[in-house]
Backbone as ProteinMPNN parsed JSONL, in Angstrom:
{"seq_chain_A": "MSDPNFKASPISRRRHTRFNADYLTVAWIELGESEEDFTPQMVALVINQSYRGAALGVRPHDAIRIGQKCFVKVGELAPLRAEIVWIKGDDAEIIKIGVNFLD", "coords_chain_A": {"N_chain_A": [[22.221, 123.096, 84.715], [23.536, 120.116, 83.393], [24.387, 119.222, 80.042], [23.464, 116.239, 78.549], [24.431, 115.436, 76.095], [26.815, 116.657, 75.746], [30.237, 116.542, 74.963], [33.42, 116.525, 76.138], [36.312, 118.078, 74.77], [39.297, 116.328, 73.681], [41.51, 117.718, 74.629], [40.583, 119.145, 76.888], [40.128, 117.078, 78.598], [42.507, 116.254, 79.551], [44.729, 115.555, 82.235], [46.788, 117.171, 83.081], [48.075, 120.414, 82.444], [49.288, 121.368, 79.252], [52.345, 122.684, 78.051], [53.742, 124.697, 75.598], [56.905, 124.179, 74.208], [60.019, 126.046, 74.196], [61.488, 127.117, 71.1], [64.055, 126.037, 70.728], [64.275, 123.925, 72.46], [65.361, 120.768, 73.317], [65.283, 117.187, 73.717], [66.971, 114.421, 75.129], [67.198, 110.969, 74.583], [67.402, 107.832, 76.104], [67.017, 104.573, 75.41], [65.62, 101.807, 77.179], [66.005, 100.402, 80.537], [68.155, 100.741, 82.198], [69.876, 102.05, 84.961], [72.385, 103.004, 85.018], [75.133, 105.126, 83.999], [73.799, 107.863, 82.208], [73.288, 107.518, 78.849], [72.521, 108.841, 76.055], [70.74, 107.822, 73.096], [69.392, 108.976, 71.084], [68.127, 112.115, 69.839], [65.541, 114.517, 70.397], [63.006, 116.798, 69.316], [61.313, 118.93, 71.45], [57.937, 119.167, 71.588], [55.674, 119.779, 73.175], [55.128, 119.929, 76.729], [54.247, 118.572, 79.948], [53.529, 118.315, 83.461], [53.585, 115.552, 83.827], [54.481, 114.37, 81.444], [55.531, 114.387, 77.935], [55.376, 115.54, 74.52], [57.16, 114.529, 71.76], [59.239, 115.076, 68.907], [60.776, 112.851, 66.794], [63.328, 111.056, 64.916], [62.372, 108.205, 63.038], [62.826, 104.986, 64.512], [63.755, 101.618, 64.906], [63.579, 100.557, 67.483], [61.741, 102.054, 68.85], [58.738, 101.81, 70.426], [55.375, 101.384, 71.593], [55.019, 101.244, 75.058], [57.68, 100.906, 75.533], [60.275, 101.31, 77.804], [62.27, 104.024, 78.975], [64.792, 106.593, 79.398], [64.49, 110.063, 79.684], [65.835, 113.173, 79.006], [65.008, 116.354, 79.343], [65.802, 119.403, 78.053], [67.632, 121.256, 80.389], [67.016, 119.723, 82.553], [67.323, 116.952, 84.871], [67.797, 113.503, 83.824], [64.805, 111.609, 83.403], [62.923, 108.725, 84.331], [60.864, 107.113, 81.972], [58.04, 106.212, 79.876], [57.103, 105.183, 76.648], [54.071, 106.11, 75.376], [52.41, 106.648, 73.237], [52.479, 106.729, 69.634], [52.689, 108.629, 66.726], [52.21, 109.127, 63.278], [53.683, 108.287, 60.11], [55.774, 109.013, 58.637], [58.836, 108.905, 56.858], [60.867, 110.472, 57.739], [60.335, 111.836, 60.208], [58.622, 111.295, 63.306], [56.007, 111.584, 65.779], [56.141, 111.127, 69.267], [54.687, 110.185, 72.387], [55.587, 110.557, 75.716], [55.359, 109.317, 79.009], [56.214, 110.441, 82.115], [57.721, 108.578, 84.665], [58.797, 109.002, 87.134]], "CA_chain_A": [[21.995, 121.703, 84.401], [24.506, 119.682, 82.388], [23.852, 118.681, 78.798], [23.897, 114.848, 78.42], [25.074, 115.243, 74.8], [28.094, 117.364, 75.733], [31.451, 115.721, 75.023], [34.594, 117.378, 76.292], [37.372, 117.83, 73.79], [40.409, 115.579, 74.28], [42.41, 118.628, 75.335], [40.047, 119.492, 78.2], [40.115, 115.885, 79.442], [43.858, 115.996, 80.041], [44.873, 115.787, 83.67], [47.802, 118.184, 83.335], [48.174, 121.434, 81.419], [50.429, 121.259, 78.345], [53.057, 123.926, 77.793], [54.56, 124.644, 74.395], [58.323, 124.341, 74.514], [60.758, 127.027, 73.412], [61.854, 126.551, 69.803], [65.334, 125.326, 70.756], [64.292, 122.911, 73.513], [65.52, 119.4, 72.835], [65.334, 116.125, 74.727], [67.84, 113.299, 74.798], [66.493, 109.742, 74.956], [68.125, 106.57, 76.226], [66.061, 103.472, 75.471], [65.964, 100.786, 78.161], [65.732, 100.72, 81.937], [69.397, 100.768, 82.967], [70.071, 103.281, 85.721], [73.812, 103.349, 84.979], [75.346, 106.448, 83.412], [72.877, 108.231, 81.135], [73.943, 107.502, 77.541], [71.439, 108.998, 75.079], [70.879, 107.201, 71.779], [68.719, 109.814, 70.093], [67.714, 113.448, 70.257], [64.169, 114.81, 69.974], [62.494, 118.149, 69.46], [60.21, 118.94, 72.411], [56.782, 119.858, 71.021], [55.055, 120.345, 74.37], [55.36, 119.104, 77.899], [53.424, 118.804, 81.12], [54.112, 117.784, 84.689], [53.709, 114.091, 83.763], [54.916, 113.81, 80.178], [55.916, 115.293, 76.856], [55.252, 115.126, 73.123], [58.482, 114.712, 71.171], [59.432, 114.751, 67.503], [62.01, 112.068, 66.661], [63.524, 110.265, 63.701], [61.915, 106.828, 63.258], [63.851, 104.048, 64.989], [63.13, 100.305, 65.093], [63.384, 100.241, 68.9], [60.666, 102.871, 69.418], [57.454, 101.105, 70.419], [54.523, 101.682, 72.742], [55.382, 100.434, 76.214], [59.138, 100.924, 75.7], [60.786, 102.12, 78.914], [63.414, 104.819, 78.558], [65.111, 107.771, 80.188], [64.378, 111.257, 78.859], [66.401, 114.385, 79.602], [64.433, 117.503, 78.644], [66.557, 120.62, 78.321], [68.64, 121.184, 81.449], [66.538, 118.879, 83.648], [67.961, 115.643, 85.028], [67.063, 112.439, 83.127], [63.658, 111.028, 84.097], [62.402, 107.457, 83.814], [59.66, 107.386, 81.191], [57.503, 105.137, 79.041], [56.471, 105.655, 75.42], [52.658, 105.743, 75.495], [51.776, 106.729, 71.927], [53.308, 107.033, 68.47], [51.854, 109.154, 65.64], [52.889, 109.454, 62.031], [54.365, 107.215, 59.397], [56.742, 109.684, 57.782], [60.163, 108.282, 56.905], [61.823, 111.427, 58.294], [60.06, 112.222, 61.594], [57.363, 110.86, 63.915], [55.758, 112.144, 67.108], [55.911, 110.141, 70.318], [54.293, 110.705, 73.685], [56.208, 109.854, 76.836], [54.805, 109.544, 80.337], [57.284, 110.375, 83.104], [57.395, 107.612, 85.706], [59.35, 109.468, 88.419]], "C_chain_A": [[22.958, 121.294, 83.291], [23.792, 119.043, 81.201], [24.347, 117.245, 78.63], [24.598, 114.562, 77.092], [26.434, 115.922, 74.7], [29.247, 116.372, 75.834], [32.639, 116.669, 75.094], [35.604, 117.056, 75.206], [38.492, 117.057, 74.464], [41.34, 116.482, 75.074], [41.883, 118.926, 76.73], [39.991, 118.291, 79.135], [41.495, 115.567, 80.007], [43.952, 116.359, 81.509], [45.849, 116.907, 83.986], [47.876, 119.143, 82.15], [49.422, 121.219, 80.573], [51.025, 122.644, 78.146], [53.878, 123.757, 76.528], [56.001, 124.927, 74.78], [58.909, 125.493, 73.705], [61.246, 126.347, 72.139], [63.145, 125.742, 69.826], [65.409, 124.265, 71.844], [64.365, 121.523, 72.894], [65.521, 118.445, 74.016], [66.274, 115.046, 74.213], [67.185, 112.053, 75.35], [67.47, 108.577, 75.006], [67.083, 105.476, 76.37], [66.546, 102.426, 76.461], [65.768, 101.289, 79.576], [66.98, 100.792, 82.8], [69.558, 102.104, 83.678], [71.548, 103.629, 85.848], [73.94, 104.752, 84.389], [74.396, 106.678, 82.239], [73.658, 108.342, 79.824], [72.873, 107.606, 76.458], [71.784, 108.388, 73.727], [70.225, 108.025, 70.686], [68.357, 111.157, 70.709], [66.321, 113.705, 69.688], [63.883, 116.294, 70.134], [61.318, 118.084, 70.422], [59.084, 119.788, 71.826], [55.992, 120.538, 72.132], [55.357, 119.421, 75.531], [54.402, 119.493, 79.007], [54.165, 118.242, 82.318], [54.404, 116.296, 84.56], [54.196, 113.536, 82.43], [55.279, 114.859, 79.153], [55.573, 114.67, 75.508], [56.563, 115.496, 72.45], [58.462, 114.363, 69.691], [60.774, 114.06, 67.339], [62.119, 111.449, 65.269], [63.022, 108.859, 63.981], [63.091, 105.914, 63.616], [63.151, 102.727, 65.288], [62.808, 100.003, 66.548], [62.27, 101.06, 69.547], [59.361, 102.106, 69.288], [56.664, 101.501, 71.664], [54.874, 100.709, 73.859], [56.876, 100.399, 76.485], [59.512, 101.835, 76.866], [62.039, 102.842, 78.432], [63.73, 105.863, 79.622], [65.078, 108.953, 79.239], [64.936, 112.437, 79.641], [65.905, 115.553, 78.769], [65.208, 118.753, 79.041], [67.632, 120.396, 79.369], [68.207, 120.312, 82.621], [67.317, 117.571, 83.707], [67.162, 114.595, 84.251], [65.956, 111.862, 84.009], [63.308, 109.682, 83.477], [61.091, 107.758, 83.109], [59.239, 106.133, 80.433], [56.87, 105.765, 77.809], [55.026, 105.167, 75.427], [51.88, 105.908, 74.191], [52.81, 107.096, 70.867], [52.364, 107.497, 67.365], [52.72, 109.467, 64.434], [53.57, 108.255, 61.423], [55.344, 107.794, 58.384], [58.105, 109.015, 57.928], [61.192, 109.18, 57.577], [61.6, 111.737, 59.771], [58.705, 111.676, 62.04], [57.215, 111.582, 65.247], [55.552, 110.992, 68.081], [55.476, 110.869, 71.58], [54.965, 109.882, 74.765], [55.526, 110.275, 78.13], [55.959, 109.4, 81.32], [56.85, 109.478, 84.25], [57.914, 108.03, 87.073], [58.48, 110.536, 89.032]], "O_chain_A": [[23.17, 122.055, 82.347], [22.743, 118.415, 81.344], [25.559, 117.038, 78.571], [25.289, 113.551, 76.969], [27.128, 115.784, 73.692], [29.238, 115.477, 76.68], [32.833, 117.509, 74.215], [35.734, 115.909, 74.777], [38.633, 117.115, 75.685], [41.9, 116.059, 76.085], [42.668, 118.957, 77.678], [39.823, 118.46, 80.342], [41.623, 114.69, 80.861], [43.348, 117.326, 81.972], [45.753, 117.531, 85.043], [47.754, 118.731, 80.997], [50.492, 120.924, 81.105], [50.308, 123.643, 78.08], [54.625, 122.789, 76.393], [56.275, 125.815, 75.587], [58.371, 125.871, 72.664], [61.399, 125.126, 72.11], [63.308, 124.837, 69.008], [66.492, 123.752, 72.128], [63.54, 121.154, 72.058], [65.733, 118.845, 75.161], [66.356, 114.794, 73.01], [66.668, 112.069, 76.467], [68.257, 108.362, 74.084], [66.341, 105.454, 77.352], [67.748, 102.184, 76.573], [65.413, 102.447, 79.796], [66.874, 100.895, 84.022], [69.395, 103.163, 83.072], [71.927, 104.45, 86.684], [72.951, 105.479, 84.296], [74.213, 105.806, 81.39], [74.574, 109.156, 79.705], [72.369, 106.587, 75.988], [72.927, 108.424, 73.273], [70.472, 107.803, 69.5], [68.291, 111.309, 71.929], [65.963, 113.178, 68.635], [64.461, 116.959, 70.995], [60.414, 117.269, 70.235], [59.258, 120.985, 71.595], [55.677, 121.725, 72.045], [55.785, 118.281, 75.346], [53.828, 120.582, 79.011], [55.289, 117.754, 82.199], [55.384, 115.818, 85.132], [54.315, 112.318, 82.297], [55.331, 116.053, 79.447], [55.49, 113.449, 75.368], [57.025, 116.632, 72.553], [57.745, 113.454, 69.273], [61.807, 114.622, 67.705], [61.131, 111.336, 64.544], [63.233, 108.357, 65.085], [64.194, 106.056, 63.09], [62.063, 102.723, 65.864], [61.861, 99.268, 66.827], [61.891, 100.784, 70.685], [58.925, 101.79, 68.181], [57.244, 101.907, 72.67], [55.009, 99.506, 73.633], [57.307, 99.924, 77.536], [59.108, 102.998, 76.906], [62.775, 102.332, 77.587], [63.018, 105.991, 80.617], [65.577, 108.866, 78.118], [64.56, 112.671, 80.789], [66.324, 115.729, 77.625], [65.264, 119.116, 80.216], [68.44, 119.474, 79.262], [68.954, 120.173, 83.59], [67.9, 117.138, 82.712], [65.964, 114.779, 84.038], [66.147, 111.654, 85.207], [63.382, 109.509, 82.261], [60.295, 108.565, 83.589], [59.969, 105.145, 80.358], [56.172, 106.773, 77.917], [54.774, 103.963, 75.477], [50.789, 105.354, 74.059], [53.854, 107.681, 71.155], [51.357, 106.844, 67.093], [53.822, 110.002, 64.56], [53.98, 107.328, 62.121], [55.696, 107.145, 57.399], [58.477, 108.603, 59.027], [62.27, 108.717, 57.947], [62.567, 111.888, 60.519], [57.763, 111.604, 61.251], [58.184, 112.126, 65.779], [54.881, 110.009, 67.767], [55.849, 112.02, 71.811], [54.919, 108.652, 74.736], [55.166, 111.438, 78.314], [56.614, 108.358, 81.359], [55.732, 109.604, 84.751], [57.503, 107.458, 88.082], [58.791, 111.042, 90.111]]}, "name": "protein", "num_of_chains": 1, "seq": "MSDPNFKASPISRRRHTRFNADYLTVAWIELGESEEDFTPQMVALVINQSYRGAALGVRPHDAIRIGQKCFVKVGELAPLRAEIVWIKGDDAEIIKIGVNFLD"}
């Protein structure tokens, strides 16, 4: 019988398993929706990734906002269309962003 007071942790509610990235895995980000040649504007440290998205550590940038469409190239993978779905941190040096892959 299930306990009506049980609340799953946020981690167990995720639809896709997260995988910690290797220490040297980086992602390149191009803000915008242009499908012309991939021209990254920033680099990010990959914190973890899943089939549908990734958590990235980036330097703060005025153009980073929730809902921003972009292309993200993780490691040796081809660039993927993505959307920034969350932003955490208010440090002047680095923030964490979550991207959802749209392809």
